Tab-separated table of C-alpha atoms in Angstrom:
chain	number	residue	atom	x	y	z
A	1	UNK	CA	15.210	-11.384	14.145
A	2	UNK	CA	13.890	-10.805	10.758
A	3	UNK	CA	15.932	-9.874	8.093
A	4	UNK	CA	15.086	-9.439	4.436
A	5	UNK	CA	16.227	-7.225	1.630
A	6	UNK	CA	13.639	-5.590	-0.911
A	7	UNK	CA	15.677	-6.796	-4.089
A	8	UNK	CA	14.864	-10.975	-2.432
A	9	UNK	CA	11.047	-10.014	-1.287
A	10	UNK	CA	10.876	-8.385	-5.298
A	11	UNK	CA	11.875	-11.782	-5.970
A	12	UNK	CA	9.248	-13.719	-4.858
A	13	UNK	CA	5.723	-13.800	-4.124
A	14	UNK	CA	5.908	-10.885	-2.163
A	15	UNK	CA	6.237	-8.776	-5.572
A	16	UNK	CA	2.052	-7.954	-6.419
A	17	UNK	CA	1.735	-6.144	-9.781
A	18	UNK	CA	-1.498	-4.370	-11.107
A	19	UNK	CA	-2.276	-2.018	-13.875
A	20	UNK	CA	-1.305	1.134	-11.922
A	21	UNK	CA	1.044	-0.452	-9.191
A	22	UNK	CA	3.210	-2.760	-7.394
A	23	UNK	CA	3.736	-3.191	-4.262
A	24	UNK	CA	6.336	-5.687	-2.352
A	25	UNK	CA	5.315	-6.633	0.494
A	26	UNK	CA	8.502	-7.013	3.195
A	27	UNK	CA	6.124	-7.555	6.513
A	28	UNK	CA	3.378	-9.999	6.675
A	29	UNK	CA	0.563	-10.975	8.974
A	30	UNK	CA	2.637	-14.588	9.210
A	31	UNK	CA	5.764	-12.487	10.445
A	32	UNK	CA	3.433	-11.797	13.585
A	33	UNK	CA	4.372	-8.332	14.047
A	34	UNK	CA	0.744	-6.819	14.486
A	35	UNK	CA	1.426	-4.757	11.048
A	36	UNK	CA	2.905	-5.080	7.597
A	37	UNK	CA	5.561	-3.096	6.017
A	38	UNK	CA	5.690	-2.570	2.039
A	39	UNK	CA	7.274	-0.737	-0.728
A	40	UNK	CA	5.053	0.431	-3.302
A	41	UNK	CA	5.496	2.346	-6.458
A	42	UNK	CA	2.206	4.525	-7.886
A	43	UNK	CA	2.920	4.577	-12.058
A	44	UNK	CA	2.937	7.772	-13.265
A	45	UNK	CA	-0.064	9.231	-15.419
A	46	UNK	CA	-2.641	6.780	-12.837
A	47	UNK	CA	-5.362	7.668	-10.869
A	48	UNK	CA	-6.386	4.910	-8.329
A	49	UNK	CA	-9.641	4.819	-6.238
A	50	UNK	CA	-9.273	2.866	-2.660
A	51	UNK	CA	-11.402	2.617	0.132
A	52	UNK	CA	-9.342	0.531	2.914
A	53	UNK	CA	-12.349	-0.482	5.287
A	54	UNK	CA	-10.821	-2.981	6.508
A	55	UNK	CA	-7.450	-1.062	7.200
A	56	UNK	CA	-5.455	1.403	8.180
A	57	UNK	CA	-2.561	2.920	6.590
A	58	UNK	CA	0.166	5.214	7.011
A	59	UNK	CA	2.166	6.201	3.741
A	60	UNK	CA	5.749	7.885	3.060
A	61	UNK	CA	6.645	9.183	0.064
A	62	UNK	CA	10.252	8.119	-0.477
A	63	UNK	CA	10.799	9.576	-4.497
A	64	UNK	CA	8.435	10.531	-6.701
A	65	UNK	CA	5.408	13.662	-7.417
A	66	UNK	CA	1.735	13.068	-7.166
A	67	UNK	CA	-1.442	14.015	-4.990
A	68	UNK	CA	-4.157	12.311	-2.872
A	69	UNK	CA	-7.971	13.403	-2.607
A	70	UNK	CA	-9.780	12.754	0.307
A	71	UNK	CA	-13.434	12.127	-1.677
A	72	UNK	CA	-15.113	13.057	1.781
A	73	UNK	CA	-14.212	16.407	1.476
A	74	UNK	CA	-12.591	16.906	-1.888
A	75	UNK	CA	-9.083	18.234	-0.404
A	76	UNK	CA	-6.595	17.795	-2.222
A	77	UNK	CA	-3.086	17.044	-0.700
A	78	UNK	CA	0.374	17.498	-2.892
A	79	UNK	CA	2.722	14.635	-1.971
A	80	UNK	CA	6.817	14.836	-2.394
A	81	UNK	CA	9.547	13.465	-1.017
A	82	UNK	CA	8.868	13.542	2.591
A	83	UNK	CA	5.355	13.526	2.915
A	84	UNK	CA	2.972	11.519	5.084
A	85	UNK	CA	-0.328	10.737	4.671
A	86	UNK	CA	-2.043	8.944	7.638
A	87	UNK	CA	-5.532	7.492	6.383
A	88	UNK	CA	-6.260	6.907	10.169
A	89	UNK	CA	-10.243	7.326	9.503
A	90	UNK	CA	-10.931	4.528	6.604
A	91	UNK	CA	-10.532	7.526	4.147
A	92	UNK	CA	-12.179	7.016	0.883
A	93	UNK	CA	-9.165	8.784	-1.431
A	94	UNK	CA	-7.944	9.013	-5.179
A	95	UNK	CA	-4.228	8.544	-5.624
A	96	UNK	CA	-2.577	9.852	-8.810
A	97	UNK	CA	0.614	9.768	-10.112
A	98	UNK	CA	2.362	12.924	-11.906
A	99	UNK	CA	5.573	10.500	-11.928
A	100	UNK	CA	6.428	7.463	-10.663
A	101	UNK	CA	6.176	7.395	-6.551
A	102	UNK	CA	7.364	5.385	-4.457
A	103	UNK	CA	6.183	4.956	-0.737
A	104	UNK	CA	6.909	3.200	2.599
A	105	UNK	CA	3.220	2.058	3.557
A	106	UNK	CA	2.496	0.526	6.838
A	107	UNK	CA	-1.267	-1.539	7.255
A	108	UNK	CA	-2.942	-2.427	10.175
A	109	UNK	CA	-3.893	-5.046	9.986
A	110	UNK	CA	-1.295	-6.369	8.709
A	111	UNK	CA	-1.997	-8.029	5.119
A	112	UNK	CA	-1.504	-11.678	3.918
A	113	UNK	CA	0.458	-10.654	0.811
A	114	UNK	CA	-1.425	-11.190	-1.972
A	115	UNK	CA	-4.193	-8.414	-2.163
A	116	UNK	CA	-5.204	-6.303	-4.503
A	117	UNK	CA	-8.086	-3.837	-4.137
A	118	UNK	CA	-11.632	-4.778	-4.635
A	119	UNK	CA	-14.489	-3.089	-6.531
A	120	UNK	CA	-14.755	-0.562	-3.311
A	121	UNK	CA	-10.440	-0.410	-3.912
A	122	UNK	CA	-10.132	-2.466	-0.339
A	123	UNK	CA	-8.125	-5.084	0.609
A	124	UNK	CA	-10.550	-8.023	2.025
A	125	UNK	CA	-9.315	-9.426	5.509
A	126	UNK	CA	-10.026	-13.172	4.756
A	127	UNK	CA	-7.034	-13.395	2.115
A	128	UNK	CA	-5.181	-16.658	2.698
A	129	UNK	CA	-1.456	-15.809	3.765
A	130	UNK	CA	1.328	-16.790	1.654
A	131	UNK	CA	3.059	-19.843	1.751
A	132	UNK	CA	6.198	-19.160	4.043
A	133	UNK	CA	9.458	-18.792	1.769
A	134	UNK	CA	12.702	-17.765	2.388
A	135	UNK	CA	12.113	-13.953	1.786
């Protein structure tokens, strides 16, 4: 059994910060679960681009206001408290932030635990995992 608690993983190298989020990263590939499990908090006033190619992802809004835009299609999706968005097709989206969110995201793959998005806003699938901790 696994157990952590988000206030250790926050702690440690699990805890990635960029200019318009952070994301802690509970579940890793190395925990050999076949996904990976992270809380992640969209800053308010944002706008991010991603493109997970490599990925898919299935996000719950746990607090927070804001909206996603499929760029496909240009629909544009209100998210709250409660809300999941599946981006079971690769999606190309926009995320913005009226407030702060916060989201349960699940990846599969599951990430390493160090990736940030890259000039398409992917996550690459050759990251080099973590070096196992205590968290």
């Amino acid at each position: 059994m696994i157990v952590r608690t988000l206030e250790n993983c926050k702690n440690s190298s699990r805890h990635v910060v960029t200019e318009t989020w952070e994301s802690t990263r509970m579940l890793l590939s190395d925990d050999q679960m076949g996904f990976s499990f992270h809380i992640t908090t969209i800053y308010a006033g944002t706008e991010t681009p991603i493109w997970y190619k490599n990925h898919l992802e299935s996000v719950y809004c746990i607090s927070g206001e804001g909206e996603v835009e499929t760029l496909d299609d240009g629909k544009v999706y209100q998210l709250k408290p409660g809300t999941l968005y599946i981006l079971d097709k690769n999606d190309r989206h926009l995320l913005r932030g009226k407030t702060d969110i916060t989201f349960a995201c699940v990846f599969n793959p599951p990430l390493n635990g160090r990736e940030v998005h890259d000039e398409d806003g992917a996550y690459q699938l050759n990251e080099a995992p973590l070096e196992k901790e205590n968290a």
